[in-house]
PDB file of C-alpha atoms in Angstrom:
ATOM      1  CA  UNK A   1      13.850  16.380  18.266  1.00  0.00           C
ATOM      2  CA  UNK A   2      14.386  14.700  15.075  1.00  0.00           C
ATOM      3  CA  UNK A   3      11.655  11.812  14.364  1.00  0.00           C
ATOM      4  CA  UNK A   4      12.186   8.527  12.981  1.00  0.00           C
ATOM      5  CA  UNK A   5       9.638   7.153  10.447  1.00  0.00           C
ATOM      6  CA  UNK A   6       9.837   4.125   8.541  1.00  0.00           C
ATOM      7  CA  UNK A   7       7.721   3.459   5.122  1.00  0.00           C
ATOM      8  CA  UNK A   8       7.284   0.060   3.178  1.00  0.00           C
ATOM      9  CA  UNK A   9       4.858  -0.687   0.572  1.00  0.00           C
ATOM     10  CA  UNK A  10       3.172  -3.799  -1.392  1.00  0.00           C
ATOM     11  CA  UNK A  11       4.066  -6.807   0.966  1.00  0.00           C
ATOM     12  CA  UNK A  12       1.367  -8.253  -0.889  1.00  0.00           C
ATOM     13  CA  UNK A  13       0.571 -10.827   2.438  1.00  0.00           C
ATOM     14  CA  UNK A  14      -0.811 -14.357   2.096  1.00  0.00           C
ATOM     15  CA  UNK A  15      -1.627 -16.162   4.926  1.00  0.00           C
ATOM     16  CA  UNK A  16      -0.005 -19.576   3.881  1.00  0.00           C
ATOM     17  CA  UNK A  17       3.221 -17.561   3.274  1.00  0.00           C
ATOM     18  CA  UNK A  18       4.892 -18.290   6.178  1.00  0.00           C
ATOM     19  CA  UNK A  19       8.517 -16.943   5.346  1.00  0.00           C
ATOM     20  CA  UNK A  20       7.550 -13.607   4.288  1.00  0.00           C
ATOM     21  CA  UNK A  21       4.911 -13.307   7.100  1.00  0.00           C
ATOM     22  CA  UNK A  22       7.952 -14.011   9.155  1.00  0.00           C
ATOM     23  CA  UNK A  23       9.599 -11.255   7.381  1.00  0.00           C
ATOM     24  CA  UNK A  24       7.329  -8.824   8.108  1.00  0.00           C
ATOM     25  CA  UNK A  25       6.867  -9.943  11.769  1.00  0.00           C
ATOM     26  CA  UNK A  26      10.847  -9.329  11.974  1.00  0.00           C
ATOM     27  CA  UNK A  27      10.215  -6.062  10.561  1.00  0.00           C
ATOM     28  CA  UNK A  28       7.209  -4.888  13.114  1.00  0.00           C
ATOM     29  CA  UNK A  29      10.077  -6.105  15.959  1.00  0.00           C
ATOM     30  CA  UNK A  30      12.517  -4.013  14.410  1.00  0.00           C
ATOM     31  CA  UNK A  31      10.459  -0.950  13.942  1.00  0.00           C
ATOM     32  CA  UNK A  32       9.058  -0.402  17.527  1.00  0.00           C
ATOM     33  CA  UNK A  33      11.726   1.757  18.088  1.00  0.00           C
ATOM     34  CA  UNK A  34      10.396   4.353  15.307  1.00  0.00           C
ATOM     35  CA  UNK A  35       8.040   7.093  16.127  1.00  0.00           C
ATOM     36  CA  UNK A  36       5.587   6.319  13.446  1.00  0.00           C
ATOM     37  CA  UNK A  37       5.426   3.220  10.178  1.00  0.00           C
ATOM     38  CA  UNK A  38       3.569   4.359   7.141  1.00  0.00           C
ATOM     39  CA  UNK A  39       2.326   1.281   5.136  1.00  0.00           C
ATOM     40  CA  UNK A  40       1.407   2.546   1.918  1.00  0.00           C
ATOM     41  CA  UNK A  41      -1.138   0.037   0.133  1.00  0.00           C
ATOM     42  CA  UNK A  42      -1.120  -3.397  -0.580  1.00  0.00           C
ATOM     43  CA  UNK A  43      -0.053  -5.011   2.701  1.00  0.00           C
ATOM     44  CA  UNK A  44      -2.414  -7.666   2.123  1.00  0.00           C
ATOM     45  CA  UNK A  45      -2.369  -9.765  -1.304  1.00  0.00           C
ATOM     46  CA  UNK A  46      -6.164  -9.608  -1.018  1.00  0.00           C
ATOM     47  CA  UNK A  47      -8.650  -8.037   1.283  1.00  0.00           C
ATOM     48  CA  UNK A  48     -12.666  -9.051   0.776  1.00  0.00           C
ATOM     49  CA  UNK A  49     -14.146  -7.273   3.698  1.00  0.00           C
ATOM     50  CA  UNK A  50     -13.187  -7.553   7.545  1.00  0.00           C
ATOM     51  CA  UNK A  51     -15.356 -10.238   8.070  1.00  0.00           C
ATOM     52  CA  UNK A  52     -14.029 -12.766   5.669  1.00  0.00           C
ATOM     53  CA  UNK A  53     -10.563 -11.773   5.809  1.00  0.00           C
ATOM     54  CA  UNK A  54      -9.534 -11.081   9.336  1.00  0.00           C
ATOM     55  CA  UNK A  55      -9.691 -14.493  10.667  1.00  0.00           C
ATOM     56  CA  UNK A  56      -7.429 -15.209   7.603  1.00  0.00           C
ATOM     57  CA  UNK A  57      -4.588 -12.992   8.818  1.00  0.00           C
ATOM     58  CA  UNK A  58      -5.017 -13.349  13.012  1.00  0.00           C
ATOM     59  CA  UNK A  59      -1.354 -13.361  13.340  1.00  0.00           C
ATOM     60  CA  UNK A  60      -0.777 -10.319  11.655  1.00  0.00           C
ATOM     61  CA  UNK A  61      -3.350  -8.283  12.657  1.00  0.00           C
ATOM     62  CA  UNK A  62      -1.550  -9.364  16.228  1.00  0.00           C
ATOM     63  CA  UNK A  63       1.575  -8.534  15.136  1.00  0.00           C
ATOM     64  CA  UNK A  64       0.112  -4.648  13.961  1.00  0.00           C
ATOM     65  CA  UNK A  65      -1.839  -4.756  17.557  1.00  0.00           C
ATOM     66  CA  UNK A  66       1.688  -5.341  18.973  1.00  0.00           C
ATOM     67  CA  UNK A  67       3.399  -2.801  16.885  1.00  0.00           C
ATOM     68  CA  UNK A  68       0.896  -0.041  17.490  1.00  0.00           C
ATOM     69  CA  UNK A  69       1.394  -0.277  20.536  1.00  0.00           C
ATOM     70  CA  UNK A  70       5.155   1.186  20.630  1.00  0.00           C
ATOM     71  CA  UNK A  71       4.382   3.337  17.524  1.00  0.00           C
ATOM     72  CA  UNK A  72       2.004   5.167  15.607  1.00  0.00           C
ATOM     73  CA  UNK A  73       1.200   2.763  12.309  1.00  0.00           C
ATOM     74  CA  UNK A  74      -0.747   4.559  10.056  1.00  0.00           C
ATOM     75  CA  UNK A  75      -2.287   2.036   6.674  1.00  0.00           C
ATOM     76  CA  UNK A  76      -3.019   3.605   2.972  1.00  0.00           C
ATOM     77  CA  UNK A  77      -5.352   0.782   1.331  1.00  0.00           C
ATOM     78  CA  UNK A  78      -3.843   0.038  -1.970  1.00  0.00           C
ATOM     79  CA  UNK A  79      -5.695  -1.479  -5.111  1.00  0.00           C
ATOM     80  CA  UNK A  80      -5.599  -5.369  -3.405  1.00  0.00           C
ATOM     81  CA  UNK A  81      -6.444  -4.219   0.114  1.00  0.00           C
ATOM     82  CA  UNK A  82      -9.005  -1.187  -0.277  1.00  0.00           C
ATOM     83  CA  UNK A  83     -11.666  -2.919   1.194  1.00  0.00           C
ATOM     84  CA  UNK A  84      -9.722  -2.257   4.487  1.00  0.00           C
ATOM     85  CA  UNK A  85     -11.974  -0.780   7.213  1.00  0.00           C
ATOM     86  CA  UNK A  86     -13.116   0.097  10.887  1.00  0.00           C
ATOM     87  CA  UNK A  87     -12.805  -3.410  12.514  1.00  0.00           C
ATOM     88  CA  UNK A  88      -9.569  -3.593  10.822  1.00  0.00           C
ATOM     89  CA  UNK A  89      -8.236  -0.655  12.363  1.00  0.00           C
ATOM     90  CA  UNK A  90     -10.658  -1.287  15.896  1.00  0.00           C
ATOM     91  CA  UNK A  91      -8.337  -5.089  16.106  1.00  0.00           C
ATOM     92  CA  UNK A  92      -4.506  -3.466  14.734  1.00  0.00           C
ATOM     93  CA  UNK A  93      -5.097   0.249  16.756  1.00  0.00           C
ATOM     94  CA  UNK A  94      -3.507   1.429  13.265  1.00  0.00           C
ATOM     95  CA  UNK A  95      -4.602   4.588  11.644  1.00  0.00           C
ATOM     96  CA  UNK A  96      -6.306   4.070   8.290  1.00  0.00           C
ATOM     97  CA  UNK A  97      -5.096   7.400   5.951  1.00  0.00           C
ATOM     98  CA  UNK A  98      -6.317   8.455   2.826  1.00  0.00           C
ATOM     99  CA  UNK A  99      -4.181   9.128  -0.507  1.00  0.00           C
ATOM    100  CA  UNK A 100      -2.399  10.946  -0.930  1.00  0.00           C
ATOM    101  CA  UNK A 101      -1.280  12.068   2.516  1.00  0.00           C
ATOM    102  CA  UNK A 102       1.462  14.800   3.310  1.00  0.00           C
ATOM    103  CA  UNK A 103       4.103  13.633   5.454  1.00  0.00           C
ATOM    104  CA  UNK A 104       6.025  16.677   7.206  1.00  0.00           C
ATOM    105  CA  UNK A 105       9.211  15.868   9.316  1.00  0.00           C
ATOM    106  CA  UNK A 106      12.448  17.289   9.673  1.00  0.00           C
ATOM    107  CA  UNK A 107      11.872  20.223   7.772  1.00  0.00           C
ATOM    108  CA  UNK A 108      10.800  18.922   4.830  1.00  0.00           C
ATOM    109  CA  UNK A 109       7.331  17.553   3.412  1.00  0.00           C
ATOM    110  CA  UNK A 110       6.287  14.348   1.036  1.00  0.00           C
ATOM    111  CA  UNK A 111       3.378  13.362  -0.625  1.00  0.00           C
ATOM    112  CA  UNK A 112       2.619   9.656   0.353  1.00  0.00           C
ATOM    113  CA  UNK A 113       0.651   7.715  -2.686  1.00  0.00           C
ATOM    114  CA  UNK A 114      -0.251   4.077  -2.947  1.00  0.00           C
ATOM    115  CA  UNK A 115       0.550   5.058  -6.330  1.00  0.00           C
ATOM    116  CA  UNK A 116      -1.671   3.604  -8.877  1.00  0.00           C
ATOM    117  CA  UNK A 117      -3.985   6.757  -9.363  1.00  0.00           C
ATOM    118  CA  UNK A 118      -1.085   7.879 -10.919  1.00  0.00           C
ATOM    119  CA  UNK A 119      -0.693   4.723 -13.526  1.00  0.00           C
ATOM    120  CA  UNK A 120      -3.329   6.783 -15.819  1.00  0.00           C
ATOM    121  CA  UNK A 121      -2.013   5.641 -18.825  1.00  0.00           C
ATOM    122  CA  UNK A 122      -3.792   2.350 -18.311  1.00  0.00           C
ATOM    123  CA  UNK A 123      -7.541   3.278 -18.900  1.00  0.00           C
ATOM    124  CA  UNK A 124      -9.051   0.000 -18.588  1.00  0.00           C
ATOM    125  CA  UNK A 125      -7.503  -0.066 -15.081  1.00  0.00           C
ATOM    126  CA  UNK A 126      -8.513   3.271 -14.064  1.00  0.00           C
ATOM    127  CA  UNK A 127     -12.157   2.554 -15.263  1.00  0.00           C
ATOM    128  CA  UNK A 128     -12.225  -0.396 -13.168  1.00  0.00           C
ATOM    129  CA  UNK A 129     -10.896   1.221 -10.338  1.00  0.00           C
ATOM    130  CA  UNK A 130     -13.701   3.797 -10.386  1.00  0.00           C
ATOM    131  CA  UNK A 131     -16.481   1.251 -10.296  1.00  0.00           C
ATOM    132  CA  UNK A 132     -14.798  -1.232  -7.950  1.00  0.00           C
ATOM    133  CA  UNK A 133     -13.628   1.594  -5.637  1.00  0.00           C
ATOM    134  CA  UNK A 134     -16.776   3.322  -4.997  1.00  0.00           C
ATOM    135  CA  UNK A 135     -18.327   3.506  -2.194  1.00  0.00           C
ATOM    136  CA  UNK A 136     -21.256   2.147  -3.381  1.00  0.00           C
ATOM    137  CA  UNK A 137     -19.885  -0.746  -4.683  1.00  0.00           C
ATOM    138  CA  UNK A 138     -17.894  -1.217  -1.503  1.00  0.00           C
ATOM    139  CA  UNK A 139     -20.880  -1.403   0.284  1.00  0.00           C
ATOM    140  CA  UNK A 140     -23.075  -3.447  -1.473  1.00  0.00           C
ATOM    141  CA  UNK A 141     -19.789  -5.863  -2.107  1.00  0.00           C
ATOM    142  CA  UNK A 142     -19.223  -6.383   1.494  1.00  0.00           C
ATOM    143  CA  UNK A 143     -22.576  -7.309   1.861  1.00  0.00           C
ATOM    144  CA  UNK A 144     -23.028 -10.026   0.040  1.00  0.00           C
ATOM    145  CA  UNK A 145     -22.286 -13.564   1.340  1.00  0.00           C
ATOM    146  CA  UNK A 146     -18.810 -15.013   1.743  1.00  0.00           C
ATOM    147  CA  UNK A 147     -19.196 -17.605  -1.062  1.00  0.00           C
ATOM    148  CA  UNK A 148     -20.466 -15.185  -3.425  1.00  0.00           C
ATOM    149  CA  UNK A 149     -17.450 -12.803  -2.787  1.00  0.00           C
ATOM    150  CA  UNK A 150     -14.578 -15.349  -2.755  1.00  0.00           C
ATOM    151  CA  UNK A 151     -16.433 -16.057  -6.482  1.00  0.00           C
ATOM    152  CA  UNK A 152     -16.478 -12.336  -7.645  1.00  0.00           C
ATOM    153  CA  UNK A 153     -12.831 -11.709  -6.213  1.00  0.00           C
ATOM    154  CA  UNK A 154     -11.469 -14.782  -8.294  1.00  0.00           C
ATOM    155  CA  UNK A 155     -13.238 -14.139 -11.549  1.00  0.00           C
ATOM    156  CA  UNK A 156     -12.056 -10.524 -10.995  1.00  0.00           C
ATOM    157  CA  UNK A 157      -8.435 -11.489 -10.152  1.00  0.00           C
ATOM    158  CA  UNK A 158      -8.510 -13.469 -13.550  1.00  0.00           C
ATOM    159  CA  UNK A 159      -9.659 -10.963 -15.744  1.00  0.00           C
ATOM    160  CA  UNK A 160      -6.619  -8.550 -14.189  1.00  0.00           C
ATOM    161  CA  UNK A 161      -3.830 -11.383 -14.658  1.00  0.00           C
ATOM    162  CA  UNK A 162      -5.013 -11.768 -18.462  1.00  0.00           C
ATOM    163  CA  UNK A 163      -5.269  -7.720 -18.708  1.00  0.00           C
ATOM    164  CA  UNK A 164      -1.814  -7.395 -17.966  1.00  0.00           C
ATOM    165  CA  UNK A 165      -0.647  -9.975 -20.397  1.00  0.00           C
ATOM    166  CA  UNK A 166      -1.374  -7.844 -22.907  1.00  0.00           C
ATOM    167  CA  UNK A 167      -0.674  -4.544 -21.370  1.00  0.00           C
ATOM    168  CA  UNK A 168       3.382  -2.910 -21.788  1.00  0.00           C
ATOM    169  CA  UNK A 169       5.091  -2.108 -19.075  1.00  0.00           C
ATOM    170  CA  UNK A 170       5.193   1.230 -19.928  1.00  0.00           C
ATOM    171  CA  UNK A 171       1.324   1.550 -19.850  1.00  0.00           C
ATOM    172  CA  UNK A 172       1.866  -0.142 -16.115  1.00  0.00           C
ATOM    173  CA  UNK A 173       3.991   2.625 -14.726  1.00  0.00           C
ATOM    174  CA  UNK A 174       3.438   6.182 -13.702  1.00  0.00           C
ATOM    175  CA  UNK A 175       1.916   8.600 -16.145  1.00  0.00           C
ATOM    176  CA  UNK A 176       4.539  11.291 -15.750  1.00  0.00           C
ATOM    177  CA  UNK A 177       2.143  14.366 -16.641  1.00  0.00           C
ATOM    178  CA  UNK A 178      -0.137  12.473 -13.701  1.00  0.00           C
ATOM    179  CA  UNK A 179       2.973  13.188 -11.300  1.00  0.00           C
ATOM    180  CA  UNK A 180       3.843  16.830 -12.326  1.00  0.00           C
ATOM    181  CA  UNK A 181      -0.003  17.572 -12.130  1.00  0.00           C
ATOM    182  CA  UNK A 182      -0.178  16.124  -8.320  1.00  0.00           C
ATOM    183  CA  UNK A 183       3.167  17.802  -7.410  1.00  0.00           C
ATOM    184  CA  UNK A 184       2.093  21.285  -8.547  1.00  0.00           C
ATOM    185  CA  UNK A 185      -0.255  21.045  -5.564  1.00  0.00           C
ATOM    186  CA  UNK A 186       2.424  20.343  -2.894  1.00  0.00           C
ATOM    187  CA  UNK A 187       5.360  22.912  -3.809  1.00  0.00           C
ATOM    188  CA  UNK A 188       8.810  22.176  -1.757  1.00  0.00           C
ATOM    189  CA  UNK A 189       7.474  18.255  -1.624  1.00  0.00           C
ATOM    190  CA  UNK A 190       9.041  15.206  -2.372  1.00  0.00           C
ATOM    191  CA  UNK A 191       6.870  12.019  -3.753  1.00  0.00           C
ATOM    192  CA  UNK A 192       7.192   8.565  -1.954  1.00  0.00           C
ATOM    193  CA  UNK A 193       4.780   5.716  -3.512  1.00  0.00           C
ATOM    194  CA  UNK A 194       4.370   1.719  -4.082  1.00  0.00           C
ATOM    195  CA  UNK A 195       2.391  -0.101  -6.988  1.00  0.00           C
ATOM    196  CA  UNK A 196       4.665  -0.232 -10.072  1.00  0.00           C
ATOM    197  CA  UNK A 197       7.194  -2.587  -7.746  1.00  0.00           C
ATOM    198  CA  UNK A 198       9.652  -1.113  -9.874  1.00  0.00           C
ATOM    199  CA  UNK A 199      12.021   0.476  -6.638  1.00  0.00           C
ATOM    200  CA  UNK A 200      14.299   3.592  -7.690  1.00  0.00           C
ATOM    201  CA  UNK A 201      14.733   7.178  -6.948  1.00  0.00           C
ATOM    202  CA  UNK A 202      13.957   9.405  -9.644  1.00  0.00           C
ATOM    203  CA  UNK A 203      15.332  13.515  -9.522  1.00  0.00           C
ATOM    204  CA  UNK A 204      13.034  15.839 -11.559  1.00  0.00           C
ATOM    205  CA  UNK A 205      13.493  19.533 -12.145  1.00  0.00           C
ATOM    206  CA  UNK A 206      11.465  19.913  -8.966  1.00  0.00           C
ATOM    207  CA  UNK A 207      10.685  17.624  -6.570  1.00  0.00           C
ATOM    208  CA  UNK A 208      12.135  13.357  -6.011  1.00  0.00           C
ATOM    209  CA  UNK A 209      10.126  10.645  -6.844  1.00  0.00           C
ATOM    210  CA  UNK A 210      11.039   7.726  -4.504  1.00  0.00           C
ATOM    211  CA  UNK A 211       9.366   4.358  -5.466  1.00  0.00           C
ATOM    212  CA  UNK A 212       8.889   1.858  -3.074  1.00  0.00           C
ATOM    213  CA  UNK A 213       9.730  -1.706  -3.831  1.00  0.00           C
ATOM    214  CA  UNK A 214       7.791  -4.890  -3.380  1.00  0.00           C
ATOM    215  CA  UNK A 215       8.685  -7.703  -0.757  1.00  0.00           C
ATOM    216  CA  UNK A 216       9.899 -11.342  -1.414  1.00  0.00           C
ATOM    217  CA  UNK A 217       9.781 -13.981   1.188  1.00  0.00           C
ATOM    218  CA  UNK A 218      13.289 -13.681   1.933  1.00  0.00           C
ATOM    219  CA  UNK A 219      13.917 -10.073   1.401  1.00  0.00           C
ATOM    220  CA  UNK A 220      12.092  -6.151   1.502  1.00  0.00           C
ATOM    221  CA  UNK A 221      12.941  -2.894   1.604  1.00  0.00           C
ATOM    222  CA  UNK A 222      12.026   0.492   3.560  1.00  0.00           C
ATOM    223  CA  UNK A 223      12.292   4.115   3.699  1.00  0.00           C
ATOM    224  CA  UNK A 224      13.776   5.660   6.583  1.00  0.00           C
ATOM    225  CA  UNK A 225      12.963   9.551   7.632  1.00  0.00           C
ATOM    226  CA  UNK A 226      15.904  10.869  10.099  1.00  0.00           C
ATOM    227  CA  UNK A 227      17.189  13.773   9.100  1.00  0.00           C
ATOM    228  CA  UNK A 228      17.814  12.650   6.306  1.00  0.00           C
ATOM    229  CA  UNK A 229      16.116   9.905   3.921  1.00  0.00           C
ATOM    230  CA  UNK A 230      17.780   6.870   3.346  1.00  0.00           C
ATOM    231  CA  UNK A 231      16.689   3.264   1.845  1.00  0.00           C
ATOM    232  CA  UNK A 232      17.017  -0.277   4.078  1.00  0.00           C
ATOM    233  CA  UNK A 233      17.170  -3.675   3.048  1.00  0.00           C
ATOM    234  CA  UNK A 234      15.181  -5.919   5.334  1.00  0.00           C
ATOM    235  CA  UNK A 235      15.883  -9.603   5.451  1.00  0.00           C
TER     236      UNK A 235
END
């Protein structure tokens, strides 16, 4: 029996967004008739611990209860959301995965990536990512009190929107030595990831590279796993 599985990326949620919360509510109604949705980082536009953030997102984290229970929704944290964790997953019933994750249906296999591991031509990045990202870090940071955290996350979020500004998009993408290296491991595979927002299919000597796109408030996209893979629109 051939299984249906449905991929988005980078929704990049706020809670005062009401159309494209609406969006994705239309899409968790349209996908209960899939047998599993990977979400593949950066659902949320920010995540600060379960604590402070849950109440922040009640609806959705509804909407995921509601959706895991017709399908299996499994959740890769991405670089805005990797504070993601157990009472997360205890309110949605969603699977939290780690990157990168091998996806095998129909006969075939992909390598499911947030993606920015990947973007390793932008060292300043990648060093931040090691210290932010560890697990230390993580738990001392969701220790601290709220006030102190919505404080850190802001002066943070600052310092990344002035990074860019001087950064060229070409530092911003995938490193493609980063991607051959990764693909070695998984001979046969295909590569599905999110970050760069920059949705397209790329064919290499060996293996597909199919980028995920970011949402809008009035439109996203998917990947749909038949028997084939094919790309949706969703509005």
């Amino acid at each position: 029996m051939t299984l249906r599985t449905l991929l988005i990326a980078d929704l990049h949620l706020v809670s005062d967004e009401v159309e494209k919360n609406q969006l994705f509510e239309r899409f968790c109604q349209q996908a209960e008739s899939a047998d599993q949705v990977f979400i593949l980082g950066d659902l949320f536009n920010t995540w600060l611990g379960d604590d402070l953030s849950a109440p922040h997102y009640a609806q959705t984290l509804l909407t995921l209860k509601a959706l895991s229970s017709k399908t299996k929704v499994l959740i890769m944290t991405g670089n805005r959301d990797f504070l993601l964790a157990h009472e997360f997953a205890r309110q949605t019933n969603c699977q939290l995965i780690d990157s990168p994750y091998l996806l095998e249906t129909s006969g075939h296999q992909y390598v499911l990536t947030h993606g920015d591991e990947l973007c390793t031509d932008d060292e300043s990045y990648q060093q931040m990512k090691s210290i932010l990202q560890h697990p230390m870090t993580k738990f001392i940071f969701v220790r601290l009190p709220k006030k102190w955290r919505l404080k850190l996350s802001g002066q943070l979020r600052q310092k990344s929107i002035n990074a860019q500004q001087n950064k060229s998009k070409e530092i911003m993408d995938v490193n493609p030595s980063a991607v051959n290296e990764l693909m070695k491991k998984y001979p046969g595979a295909d590569l599905i990831h999110g970050h760069t927002h920059r949705l397209n299919t790329h064919v290499e000597k060996t293996f597909t590279r199919y980028v995920l796109g970011d949402w809008s408030a009035a439109q996203g996209n998917a990947i749909e796993i038949t028997d084939q893979l094919n790309r949706l629109e969703i509005r």
